[in-house]
């Protein structure tokens, strides 16, 4: 999601917690990916349809409550107590990480703009948790920049838990609702200058608890996220810089991460009806739980902390570059591709639209402006053609 989908102001759709383009590593992840659950959606009914086991889910959206001030934490009292008594609370440490990352990215965005400020909305949910949504629009450098965090609690219906347990479940087993926790940060940054690239990133963490009437059931958890670059024009040194920072973050933990997650990113942001990628990639991963939890928390933190050094130097270099109307029009055409991916293929966005979610939250990742021209084809060998070719044929930049 990416975009991937984004974790935005509630309900959060643009980057789903529960979707993946490859096989997932946990049974719960497989189930949730298949059914496209969203942490801010509560299922009211699940009715079997036909012999193939199709399921119709009646959903209601839990409405957010505006808050006047940012709370110290969005965690529930029990989680907060755990955090105070133990340094091992992943929930508390992940929330701390994403809120610090939100502050650092927003500070860097405002500094690069030189004047515009983020509008902030703080919200909470009756079921627990909440979030902070920040949007900067029509500044000197940024057409639109959104940086959002959410920390939410919810309930997975009994049928979902039984399916998640698969063969281990007894035919007569009827567990109750399964609580879950989901937290994340997500951002899409659209500059005005066509030589300054758009960037998207999101990092998220998910847990399910054992049902109250099924003590001893294993807890499921996973991490997901990524950072990707979407330029209108290729400056090879910029793209290499961006990918080098992503690789450095990955290499600190596992040398296989960067090539694996780079390919995953190229495959995820694919516009099928165009036969091209949305941009020039980066890293992307989902349902990651086959490593030590402590290591993955550190990895997600390293990736989030790499956003500013991978991107802001490019913006500082390109934000004041003179450009022509032709170059601006090409940027708008590429922005059109961004819109197409989000509205047609991003599973978080399409799910949100189909279930009547908060439209401002669902579409926060879209640019203020974009363009479509009938049968537009860049001249072969031109700078525009080079960008399109790289989107059709992904390259190894480092």
mmCIF file of C-alpha atoms in Angstrom:
data_model
loop_
_atom_site.group_PDB
_atom_site.id
_atom_site.type_symbol
_atom_site.label_atom_id
_atom_site.label_comp_id
_atom_site.label_asym_id
_atom_site.label_seq_id
_atom_site.Cartn_x
_atom_site.Cartn_y
_atom_site.Cartn_z
ATOM 1 C CA UNK A 1 0.000 0.000 0.000
ATOM 2 C CA UNK A 2 1.006 1.798 -0.146
ATOM 3 C CA UNK A 3 0.874 3.486 -2.510
ATOM 4 C CA UNK A 4 0.781 1.129 -0.783
ATOM 5 C CA UNK A 5 -1.581 1.883 1.193
ATOM 6 C CA UNK A 6 -0.960 4.790 4.232
ATOM 7 C CA UNK A 7 -1.800 4.678 7.846
ATOM 8 C CA UNK A 8 -3.593 7.958 7.952
ATOM 9 C CA UNK A 9 -6.149 9.756 10.051
ATOM 10 C CA UNK A 10 -8.942 7.386 10.938
ATOM 11 C CA UNK A 11 -10.142 5.269 9.350
ATOM 12 C CA UNK A 12 -6.769 4.268 7.979
ATOM 13 C CA UNK A 13 -6.768 2.771 4.539
ATOM 14 C CA UNK A 14 -4.129 3.943 2.192
ATOM 15 C CA UNK A 15 -1.599 1.359 3.324
ATOM 16 C CA UNK A 16 -3.285 -1.721 4.647
ATOM 17 C CA UNK A 17 -1.875 -3.610 7.590
ATOM 18 C CA UNK A 18 -3.146 -6.884 6.241
ATOM 19 C CA UNK A 19 -2.144 -7.247 2.613
ATOM 20 C CA UNK A 20 0.787 -8.751 0.811
ATOM 21 C CA UNK A 21 1.798 -9.647 -2.712
ATOM 22 C CA UNK A 22 3.742 -12.733 -1.748
ATOM 23 C CA UNK A 23 3.159 -15.751 0.419
ATOM 24 C CA UNK A 24 2.859 -14.790 4.062
ATOM 25 C CA UNK A 25 4.760 -16.351 6.867
ATOM 26 C CA UNK A 26 2.027 -16.676 9.504
ATOM 27 C CA UNK A 27 -1.415 -18.298 9.161
ATOM 28 C CA UNK A 28 -3.084 -15.205 10.555
ATOM 29 C CA UNK A 29 -1.242 -13.051 8.043
ATOM 30 C CA UNK A 30 -2.417 -15.301 5.202
ATOM 31 C CA UNK A 31 -6.003 -15.057 6.325
ATOM 32 C CA UNK A 32 -5.971 -11.319 6.847
ATOM 33 C CA UNK A 33 -4.210 -10.711 3.528
ATOM 34 C CA UNK A 34 -6.816 -12.807 1.765
ATOM 35 C CA UNK A 35 -9.769 -11.029 3.332
ATOM 36 C CA UNK A 36 -8.172 -7.591 3.446
ATOM 37 C CA UNK A 37 -9.002 -6.762 7.036
ATOM 38 C CA UNK A 38 -8.369 -3.231 8.171
ATOM 39 C CA UNK A 39 -7.648 -2.404 11.822
ATOM 40 C CA UNK A 40 -10.199 0.399 11.856
ATOM 41 C CA UNK A 41 -12.967 -1.804 10.497
ATOM 42 C CA UNK A 42 -15.023 -3.929 12.871
ATOM 43 C CA UNK A 43 -16.861 -6.894 11.397
ATOM 44 C CA UNK A 44 -20.429 -7.246 12.599
ATOM 45 C CA UNK A 45 -21.530 -10.351 10.660
ATOM 46 C CA UNK A 46 -19.900 -13.058 8.596
ATOM 47 C CA UNK A 47 -22.250 -15.219 6.516
ATOM 48 C CA UNK A 48 -21.241 -18.309 4.562
ATOM 49 C CA UNK A 49 -22.166 -18.139 0.897
ATOM 50 C CA UNK A 50 -22.235 -21.370 -1.075
ATOM 51 C CA UNK A 51 -20.191 -24.544 -1.050
ATOM 52 C CA UNK A 52 -16.884 -22.830 -1.803
ATOM 53 C CA UNK A 53 -16.936 -21.109 1.551
ATOM 54 C CA UNK A 54 -17.159 -17.562 0.248
ATOM 55 C CA UNK A 55 -17.711 -15.117 3.072
ATOM 56 C CA UNK A 56 -19.685 -11.908 3.110
ATOM 57 C CA UNK A 57 -18.572 -9.562 5.852
ATOM 58 C CA UNK A 58 -20.916 -6.876 7.099
ATOM 59 C CA UNK A 59 -18.738 -4.065 8.354
ATOM 60 C CA UNK A 60 -19.159 -0.935 10.373
ATOM 61 C CA UNK A 61 -16.575 1.786 10.667
ATOM 62 C CA UNK A 62 -15.691 2.945 14.130
ATOM 63 C CA UNK A 63 -15.800 6.730 14.030
ATOM 64 C CA UNK A 64 -12.960 8.764 15.393
ATOM 65 C CA UNK A 65 -13.273 11.391 18.118
ATOM 66 C CA UNK A 66 -11.333 14.655 17.608
ATOM 67 C CA UNK A 67 -9.004 15.520 20.470
ATOM 68 C CA UNK A 68 -7.686 18.939 21.452
ATOM 69 C CA UNK A 69 -4.251 17.767 22.568
ATOM 70 C CA UNK A 70 -1.765 15.031 21.790
ATOM 71 C CA UNK A 71 -1.774 12.383 24.531
ATOM 72 C CA UNK A 72 1.483 11.104 25.961
ATOM 73 C CA UNK A 73 0.537 7.680 24.606
ATOM 74 C CA UNK A 74 -2.330 6.045 22.688
ATOM 75 C CA UNK A 75 -1.756 2.747 24.486
ATOM 76 C CA UNK A 76 -4.329 1.365 26.871
ATOM 77 C CA UNK A 77 -3.661 1.416 30.599
ATOM 78 C CA UNK A 78 -2.503 -2.187 30.743
ATOM 79 C CA UNK A 79 -0.014 -1.672 27.937
ATOM 80 C CA UNK A 80 1.236 1.523 29.543
ATOM 81 C CA UNK A 81 1.761 -0.230 32.873
ATOM 82 C CA UNK A 82 3.675 -2.967 31.092
ATOM 83 C CA UNK A 83 5.807 -0.364 29.358
ATOM 84 C CA UNK A 84 6.621 1.347 32.648
ATOM 85 C CA UNK A 85 7.561 -1.911 34.352
ATOM 86 C CA UNK A 86 9.360 -3.585 31.473
ATOM 87 C CA UNK A 87 11.596 -2.339 28.700
ATOM 88 C CA UNK A 88 10.494 -5.261 26.519
ATOM 89 C CA UNK A 89 7.082 -3.876 25.497
ATOM 90 C CA UNK A 90 7.228 -3.883 21.708
ATOM 91 C CA UNK A 91 3.933 -1.987 21.506
ATOM 92 C CA UNK A 92 5.211 0.890 23.620
ATOM 93 C CA UNK A 93 8.594 1.049 21.935
ATOM 94 C CA UNK A 94 7.076 0.932 18.455
ATOM 95 C CA UNK A 95 4.688 3.773 19.298
ATOM 96 C CA UNK A 96 7.595 5.800 20.665
ATOM 97 C CA UNK A 97 9.569 5.138 17.472
ATOM 98 C CA UNK A 98 6.828 6.162 15.042
ATOM 99 C CA UNK A 99 5.974 9.314 16.965
ATOM 100 C CA UNK A 100 9.613 10.367 17.060
ATOM 101 C CA UNK A 101 9.913 9.586 13.343
ATOM 102 C CA UNK A 102 6.818 11.689 12.618
ATOM 103 C CA UNK A 103 8.354 14.640 14.445
ATOM 104 C CA UNK A 104 11.742 14.335 12.716
ATOM 105 C CA UNK A 105 10.277 13.962 9.224
ATOM 106 C CA UNK A 106 7.847 16.853 9.714
ATOM 107 C CA UNK A 107 10.640 19.079 11.033
ATOM 108 C CA UNK A 108 12.745 18.248 7.959
ATOM 109 C CA UNK A 109 9.837 18.886 5.586
ATOM 110 C CA UNK A 110 9.051 22.276 7.128
ATOM 111 C CA UNK A 111 12.727 23.264 7.096
ATOM 112 C CA UNK A 112 13.039 22.356 3.412
ATOM 113 C CA UNK A 113 9.899 24.352 2.601
ATOM 114 C CA UNK A 114 11.059 27.425 4.485
ATOM 115 C CA UNK A 115 7.674 28.707 5.601
ATOM 116 C CA UNK A 116 4.680 26.376 5.339
ATOM 117 C CA UNK A 117 3.569 24.459 8.430
ATOM 118 C CA UNK A 118 1.726 21.192 8.954
ATOM 119 C CA UNK A 119 -1.915 21.172 9.982
ATOM 120 C CA UNK A 120 -2.386 18.602 12.736
ATOM 121 C CA UNK A 121 -5.468 16.558 13.665
ATOM 122 C CA UNK A 122 -5.389 14.376 16.784
ATOM 123 C CA UNK A 123 -8.052 11.707 17.174
ATOM 124 C CA UNK A 124 -9.029 8.779 19.362
ATOM 125 C CA UNK A 125 -11.238 5.720 18.925
ATOM 126 C CA UNK A 126 -13.910 4.418 21.310
ATOM 127 C CA UNK A 127 -12.433 0.921 21.011
ATOM 128 C CA UNK A 128 -8.993 2.133 22.018
ATOM 129 C CA UNK A 129 -6.066 3.953 20.501
ATOM 130 C CA UNK A 130 -5.961 6.875 18.116
ATOM 131 C CA UNK A 131 -3.595 8.819 15.943
ATOM 132 C CA UNK A 132 -2.020 12.044 14.775
ATOM 133 C CA UNK A 133 -2.552 13.199 11.175
ATOM 134 C CA UNK A 134 -0.390 15.983 9.740
ATOM 135 C CA UNK A 135 -0.810 17.529 6.292
ATOM 136 C CA UNK A 136 1.079 20.423 4.667
ATOM 137 C CA UNK A 137 -0.406 21.796 1.447
ATOM 138 C CA UNK A 138 0.617 24.322 -1.200
ATOM 139 C CA UNK A 139 3.872 25.463 0.363
ATOM 140 C CA UNK A 140 6.888 26.903 -1.400
ATOM 141 C CA UNK A 141 8.402 23.445 -2.011
ATOM 142 C CA UNK A 142 5.632 20.986 -1.237
ATOM 143 C CA UNK A 143 2.445 20.630 -3.191
ATOM 144 C CA UNK A 144 1.180 18.189 -0.568
ATOM 145 C CA UNK A 145 2.894 16.334 2.272
ATOM 146 C CA UNK A 146 1.189 13.991 4.701
ATOM 147 C CA UNK A 147 2.874 12.304 7.686
ATOM 148 C CA UNK A 148 0.537 10.272 9.873
ATOM 149 C CA UNK A 149 0.674 7.845 12.791
ATOM 150 C CA UNK A 150 -1.977 5.535 14.209
ATOM 151 C CA UNK A 151 -2.114 3.182 17.188
ATOM 152 C CA UNK A 152 -5.343 1.176 17.210
ATOM 153 C CA UNK A 153 -7.059 -1.746 18.905
ATOM 154 C CA UNK A 154 -9.782 -3.933 17.437
ATOM 155 C CA UNK A 155 -11.413 -7.359 17.356
ATOM 156 C CA UNK A 156 -11.051 -10.116 14.786
ATOM 157 C CA UNK A 157 -14.239 -12.200 14.361
ATOM 158 C CA UNK A 158 -14.334 -15.861 15.500
ATOM 159 C CA UNK A 159 -14.451 -17.270 11.957
ATOM 160 C CA UNK A 160 -11.200 -15.470 11.189
ATOM 161 C CA UNK A 161 -9.451 -16.989 14.170
ATOM 162 C CA UNK A 162 -10.653 -20.524 13.354
ATOM 163 C CA UNK A 163 -9.456 -20.167 9.779
ATOM 164 C CA UNK A 164 -6.131 -18.781 10.964
ATOM 165 C CA UNK A 165 -5.519 -21.864 13.103
ATOM 166 C CA UNK A 166 -6.146 -24.086 10.065
ATOM 167 C CA UNK A 167 -5.594 -27.791 10.661
ATOM 168 C CA UNK A 168 -4.860 -27.179 14.333
ATOM 169 C CA UNK A 169 -8.420 -26.099 14.968
ATOM 170 C CA UNK A 170 -10.999 -28.599 16.201
ATOM 171 C CA UNK A 171 -14.187 -28.827 14.071
ATOM 172 C CA UNK A 172 -16.192 -28.196 17.234
ATOM 173 C CA UNK A 173 -14.027 -25.305 18.436
ATOM 174 C CA UNK A 174 -15.926 -22.037 18.691
ATOM 175 C CA UNK A 175 -13.523 -19.393 20.009
ATOM 176 C CA UNK A 176 -14.683 -15.937 20.859
ATOM 177 C CA UNK A 177 -13.551 -12.693 19.202
ATOM 178 C CA UNK A 178 -9.782 -12.259 18.935
ATOM 179 C CA UNK A 179 -8.333 -8.887 20.009
ATOM 180 C CA UNK A 180 -5.670 -7.275 17.847
ATOM 181 C CA UNK A 181 -3.327 -4.304 18.026
ATOM 182 C CA UNK A 182 -1.929 -2.361 15.061
ATOM 183 C CA UNK A 183 0.372 0.659 14.902
ATOM 184 C CA UNK A 184 2.177 2.447 12.110
ATOM 185 C CA UNK A 185 3.534 5.547 10.452
ATOM 186 C CA UNK A 186 2.881 6.437 6.832
ATOM 187 C CA UNK A 187 3.759 9.361 4.601
ATOM 188 C CA UNK A 188 3.495 10.574 1.009
ATOM 189 C CA UNK A 189 5.473 13.679 -0.016
ATOM 190 C CA UNK A 190 4.686 15.443 -3.315
ATOM 191 C CA UNK A 191 7.052 18.357 -4.211
ATOM 192 C CA UNK A 192 6.101 21.057 -6.722
ATOM 193 C CA UNK A 193 9.299 21.032 -8.789
ATOM 194 C CA UNK A 194 9.233 18.291 -11.473
ATOM 195 C CA UNK A 195 12.921 17.581 -10.831
ATOM 196 C CA UNK A 196 12.233 16.845 -7.147
ATOM 197 C CA UNK A 197 10.846 13.318 -6.670
ATOM 198 C CA UNK A 198 7.806 12.163 -4.753
ATOM 199 C CA UNK A 199 8.529 9.781 -1.894
ATOM 200 C CA UNK A 200 6.332 7.402 0.070
ATOM 201 C CA UNK A 201 7.144 5.439 3.204
ATOM 202 C CA UNK A 202 5.320 3.430 5.855
ATOM 203 C CA UNK A 203 6.285 1.139 8.732
ATOM 204 C CA UNK A 204 3.812 -0.871 10.807
ATOM 205 C CA UNK A 205 3.488 -3.502 13.522
ATOM 206 C CA UNK A 206 0.587 -5.901 14.161
ATOM 207 C CA UNK A 207 -0.363 -8.343 16.948
ATOM 208 C CA UNK A 208 -3.272 -10.621 17.772
ATOM 209 C CA UNK A 209 -3.992 -11.733 21.329
ATOM 210 C CA UNK A 210 -5.368 -15.116 22.339
ATOM 211 C CA UNK A 211 -9.181 -15.287 22.581
ATOM 212 C CA UNK A 212 -10.447 -14.912 26.133
ATOM 213 C CA UNK A 213 -12.073 -18.344 25.941
ATOM 214 C CA UNK A 214 -9.012 -20.014 24.379
ATOM 215 C CA UNK A 215 -6.201 -19.486 26.898
ATOM 216 C CA UNK A 216 -2.768 -20.571 25.806
ATOM 217 C CA UNK A 217 -3.386 -19.877 22.124
ATOM 218 C CA UNK A 218 -0.257 -18.458 20.454
ATOM 219 C CA UNK A 219 0.032 -14.736 19.826
ATOM 220 C CA UNK A 220 0.608 -13.767 16.181
ATOM 221 C CA UNK A 221 2.679 -10.713 15.236
ATOM 222 C CA UNK A 222 4.471 -9.232 12.247
ATOM 223 C CA UNK A 223 6.169 -6.129 10.859
ATOM 224 C CA UNK A 224 5.703 -4.509 7.453
ATOM 225 C CA UNK A 225 6.669 -1.399 5.541
ATOM 226 C CA UNK A 226 9.005 0.191 3.052
ATOM 227 C CA UNK A 227 10.292 3.393 1.447
ATOM 228 C CA UNK A 228 10.091 4.116 -2.292
ATOM 229 C CA UNK A 229 10.967 6.924 -4.724
ATOM 230 C CA UNK A 230 8.799 8.232 -7.583
ATOM 231 C CA UNK A 231 10.604 10.836 -9.726
ATOM 232 C CA UNK A 232 9.456 12.398 -12.986
ATOM 233 C CA UNK A 233 13.052 12.715 -14.224
ATOM 234 C CA UNK A 234 16.050 10.510 -13.564
ATOM 235 C CA UNK A 235 19.134 11.964 -11.934
ATOM 236 C CA UNK A 236 21.167 8.825 -11.554
ATOM 237 C CA UNK A 237 23.195 10.171 -8.640
ATOM 238 C CA UNK A 238 19.940 10.905 -6.775
ATOM 239 C CA UNK A 239 18.514 7.442 -7.356
ATOM 240 C CA UNK A 240 21.798 5.801 -6.361
ATOM 241 C CA UNK A 241 21.937 7.897 -3.201
ATOM 242 C CA UNK A 242 18.386 6.916 -2.268
ATOM 243 C CA UNK A 243 18.949 3.198 -2.876
ATOM 244 C CA UNK A 244 22.332 3.272 -1.144
ATOM 245 C CA UNK A 245 20.759 4.545 2.068
ATOM 246 C CA UNK A 246 18.077 1.833 1.879
ATOM 247 C CA UNK A 247 20.753 -0.801 1.339
ATOM 248 C CA UNK A 248 22.828 0.483 4.245
ATOM 249 C CA UNK A 249 19.815 0.192 6.542
ATOM 250 C CA UNK A 250 19.147 -3.355 5.337
ATOM 251 C CA UNK A 251 22.771 -4.511 5.440
ATOM 252 C CA UNK A 252 23.059 -3.684 9.140
ATOM 253 C CA UNK A 253 20.695 -6.600 9.786
ATOM 254 C CA UNK A 254 20.879 -9.087 6.922
ATOM 255 C CA UNK A 255 22.707 -8.857 3.552
ATOM 256 C CA UNK A 256 19.788 -10.610 1.868
ATOM 257 C CA UNK A 257 17.285 -7.932 2.910
ATOM 258 C CA UNK A 258 18.048 -5.281 0.296
ATOM 259 C CA UNK A 259 17.925 -7.469 -2.854
ATOM 260 C CA UNK A 260 14.886 -9.309 -1.515
ATOM 261 C CA UNK A 261 12.948 -6.210 -0.467
ATOM 262 C CA UNK A 262 14.037 -4.200 -3.525
ATOM 263 C CA UNK A 263 12.476 -6.829 -5.822
ATOM 264 C CA UNK A 264 9.401 -6.986 -3.613
ATOM 265 C CA UNK A 265 9.032 -3.211 -3.994
ATOM 266 C CA UNK A 266 9.400 -3.369 -7.794
ATOM 267 C CA UNK A 267 6.764 -6.092 -7.945
ATOM 268 C CA UNK A 268 4.314 -4.423 -5.577
ATOM 269 C CA UNK A 269 4.135 -0.982 -7.205
ATOM 270 C CA UNK A 270 3.225 -2.398 -10.606
ATOM 271 C CA UNK A 271 0.473 -0.779 -12.703
ATOM 272 C CA UNK A 272 -0.791 -3.836 -14.569
ATOM 273 C CA UNK A 273 -2.896 -2.040 -17.156
ATOM 274 C CA UNK A 274 0.111 0.128 -18.091
ATOM 275 C CA UNK A 275 2.757 -2.575 -17.839
ATOM 276 C CA UNK A 276 4.979 -0.275 -15.789
ATOM 277 C CA UNK A 277 6.006 0.482 -12.232
ATOM 278 C CA UNK A 278 4.823 3.549 -10.408
ATOM 279 C CA UNK A 279 8.368 4.754 -9.817
ATOM 280 C CA UNK A 280 11.957 3.651 -9.310
ATOM 281 C CA UNK A 281 11.400 1.550 -6.223
ATOM 282 C CA UNK A 282 13.209 1.221 -2.951
ATOM 283 C CA UNK A 283 12.350 -1.443 -0.384
ATOM 284 C CA UNK A 284 9.066 -3.079 0.629
ATOM 285 C CA UNK A 285 8.196 -5.979 2.944
ATOM 286 C CA UNK A 286 5.150 -7.353 4.708
ATOM 287 C CA UNK A 287 4.141 -10.055 7.211
ATOM 288 C CA UNK A 288 7.733 -10.258 8.439
ATOM 289 C CA UNK A 289 7.989 -12.462 11.535
ATOM 290 C CA UNK A 290 10.538 -15.148 10.679
ATOM 291 C CA UNK A 291 13.312 -13.302 12.527
ATOM 292 C CA UNK A 292 13.816 -12.323 16.156
ATOM 293 C CA UNK A 293 11.198 -9.751 17.194
ATOM 294 C CA UNK A 294 13.816 -7.540 18.798
ATOM 295 C CA UNK A 295 15.850 -7.522 15.598
ATOM 296 C CA UNK A 296 12.854 -6.620 13.467
ATOM 297 C CA UNK A 297 11.896 -3.766 15.784
ATOM 298 C CA UNK A 298 15.435 -2.407 15.425
ATOM 299 C CA UNK A 299 15.267 -2.910 11.662
ATOM 300 C CA UNK A 300 11.985 -1.005 11.329
ATOM 301 C CA UNK A 301 13.464 1.770 13.482
ATOM 302 C CA UNK A 302 16.582 1.954 11.306
ATOM 303 C CA UNK A 303 14.447 2.149 8.156
ATOM 304 C CA UNK A 304 12.270 4.930 9.573
ATOM 305 C CA UNK A 305 15.354 6.849 10.672
ATOM 306 C CA UNK A 306 16.785 6.516 7.147
ATOM 307 C CA UNK A 307 13.931 8.442 5.515
ATOM 308 C CA UNK A 308 15.331 11.938 6.065
ATOM 309 C CA UNK A 309 18.964 11.253 5.003
ATOM 310 C CA UNK A 310 17.837 9.274 1.938
ATOM 311 C CA UNK A 311 15.423 11.927 0.659
ATOM 312 C CA UNK A 312 15.937 15.456 1.976
ATOM 313 C CA UNK A 313 19.406 15.928 0.356
ATOM 314 C CA UNK A 314 17.757 15.197 -3.013
ATOM 315 C CA UNK A 315 15.039 17.764 -2.337
ATOM 316 C CA UNK A 316 17.570 20.409 -1.298
ATOM 317 C CA UNK A 317 19.490 19.797 -4.506
ATOM 318 C CA UNK A 318 16.479 19.913 -6.872
ATOM 319 C CA UNK A 319 13.784 22.091 -5.287
ATOM 320 C CA UNK A 320 14.900 25.345 -6.951
ATOM 321 C CA UNK A 321 15.938 23.935 -10.350
ATOM 322 C CA UNK A 322 14.386 25.960 -13.207
ATOM 323 C CA UNK A 323 11.850 24.012 -15.289
ATOM 324 C CA UNK A 324 9.655 24.482 -18.352
ATOM 325 C CA UNK A 325 5.922 24.049 -18.865
ATOM 326 C CA UNK A 326 6.706 20.859 -20.811
ATOM 327 C CA UNK A 327 8.596 19.405 -17.842
ATOM 328 C CA UNK A 328 5.811 20.361 -15.441
ATOM 329 C CA UNK A 329 3.251 18.691 -17.723
ATOM 330 C CA UNK A 330 5.318 15.473 -17.696
ATOM 331 C CA UNK A 331 5.394 15.525 -13.898
ATOM 332 C CA UNK A 332 1.602 15.848 -13.923
ATOM 333 C CA UNK A 333 1.311 12.847 -16.262
ATOM 334 C CA UNK A 334 3.446 10.775 -13.884
ATOM 335 C CA UNK A 335 1.280 11.977 -11.012
ATOM 336 C CA UNK A 336 -1.622 10.550 -12.991
ATOM 337 C CA UNK A 337 0.104 7.157 -12.821
ATOM 338 C CA UNK A 338 0.373 7.615 -9.051
ATOM 339 C CA UNK A 339 -3.374 8.219 -8.868
ATOM 340 C CA UNK A 340 -4.110 5.198 -11.081
ATOM 341 C CA UNK A 341 -2.097 2.859 -8.894
ATOM 342 C CA UNK A 342 -3.709 4.063 -5.692
ATOM 343 C CA UNK A 343 -7.283 3.980 -6.955
ATOM 344 C CA UNK A 344 -7.073 0.794 -9.030
ATOM 345 C CA UNK A 345 -4.514 -1.467 -7.333
ATOM 346 C CA UNK A 346 -3.778 -0.236 -3.839
ATOM 347 C CA UNK A 347 -5.786 -2.687 -1.768
ATOM 348 C CA UNK A 348 -6.089 -0.447 1.250
ATOM 349 C CA UNK A 349 -7.498 2.428 -0.806
ATOM 350 C CA UNK A 350 -9.984 0.310 -2.769
ATOM 351 C CA UNK A 351 -11.168 -1.448 0.386
ATOM 352 C CA UNK A 352 -11.725 1.881 2.091
ATOM 353 C CA UNK A 353 -13.747 3.230 -0.824
ATOM 354 C CA UNK A 354 -15.925 0.114 -0.958
ATOM 355 C CA UNK A 355 -16.698 0.198 2.743
ATOM 356 C CA UNK A 356 -17.623 3.872 3.052
ATOM 357 C CA UNK A 357 -14.601 5.099 4.968
ATOM 358 C CA UNK A 358 -13.623 8.693 5.655
ATOM 359 C CA UNK A 359 -12.812 9.999 2.171
ATOM 360 C CA UNK A 360 -10.271 12.601 3.289
ATOM 361 C CA UNK A 361 -8.260 9.891 5.027
ATOM 362 C CA UNK A 362 -8.515 7.412 2.174
ATOM 363 C CA UNK A 363 -7.294 9.874 -0.445
ATOM 364 C CA UNK A 364 -4.733 11.804 1.608
ATOM 365 C CA UNK A 365 -1.890 10.192 -0.360
ATOM 366 C CA UNK A 366 -3.040 11.643 -3.686
ATOM 367 C CA UNK A 367 -1.386 14.776 -5.146
ATOM 368 C CA UNK A 368 -3.217 18.091 -5.387
ATOM 369 C CA UNK A 369 -2.842 18.067 -9.192
ATOM 370 C CA UNK A 370 -2.358 15.494 -11.937
ATOM 371 C CA UNK A 371 -2.881 15.161 -15.683
ATOM 372 C CA UNK A 372 -4.001 12.702 -18.365
ATOM 373 C CA UNK A 373 -3.379 13.117 -22.081
ATOM 374 C CA UNK A 374 -4.844 10.833 -24.698
ATOM 375 C CA UNK A 375 -2.313 8.323 -26.056
ATOM 376 C CA UNK A 376 0.703 10.247 -24.801
ATOM 377 C CA UNK A 377 4.048 8.761 -25.837
ATOM 378 C CA UNK A 378 7.362 10.432 -24.992
ATOM 379 C CA UNK A 379 9.884 10.777 -27.791
ATOM 380 C CA UNK A 380 12.286 7.841 -27.816
ATOM 381 C CA UNK A 381 15.627 8.774 -26.297
ATOM 382 C CA UNK A 382 14.228 11.813 -24.470
ATOM 383 C CA UNK A 383 14.587 12.286 -20.701
ATOM 384 C CA UNK A 384 10.901 11.482 -20.325
ATOM 385 C CA UNK A 385 11.355 8.266 -22.318
ATOM 386 C CA UNK A 386 14.282 7.251 -20.081
ATOM 387 C CA UNK A 387 12.102 7.541 -16.995
ATOM 388 C CA UNK A 388 9.315 5.515 -18.585
ATOM 389 C CA UNK A 389 11.777 2.858 -19.725
ATOM 390 C CA UNK A 390 13.116 2.526 -16.169
ATOM 391 C CA UNK A 391 9.561 2.121 -14.874
ATOM 392 C CA UNK A 392 8.893 -0.632 -17.434
ATOM 393 C CA UNK A 393 12.275 -2.328 -16.953
ATOM 394 C CA UNK A 394 13.384 -2.042 -13.296
ATOM 395 C CA UNK A 395 17.110 -1.502 -12.884
ATOM 396 C CA UNK A 396 19.697 -2.370 -10.275
ATOM 397 C CA UNK A 397 20.817 1.099 -9.214
ATOM 398 C CA UNK A 398 23.662 0.079 -6.932
#
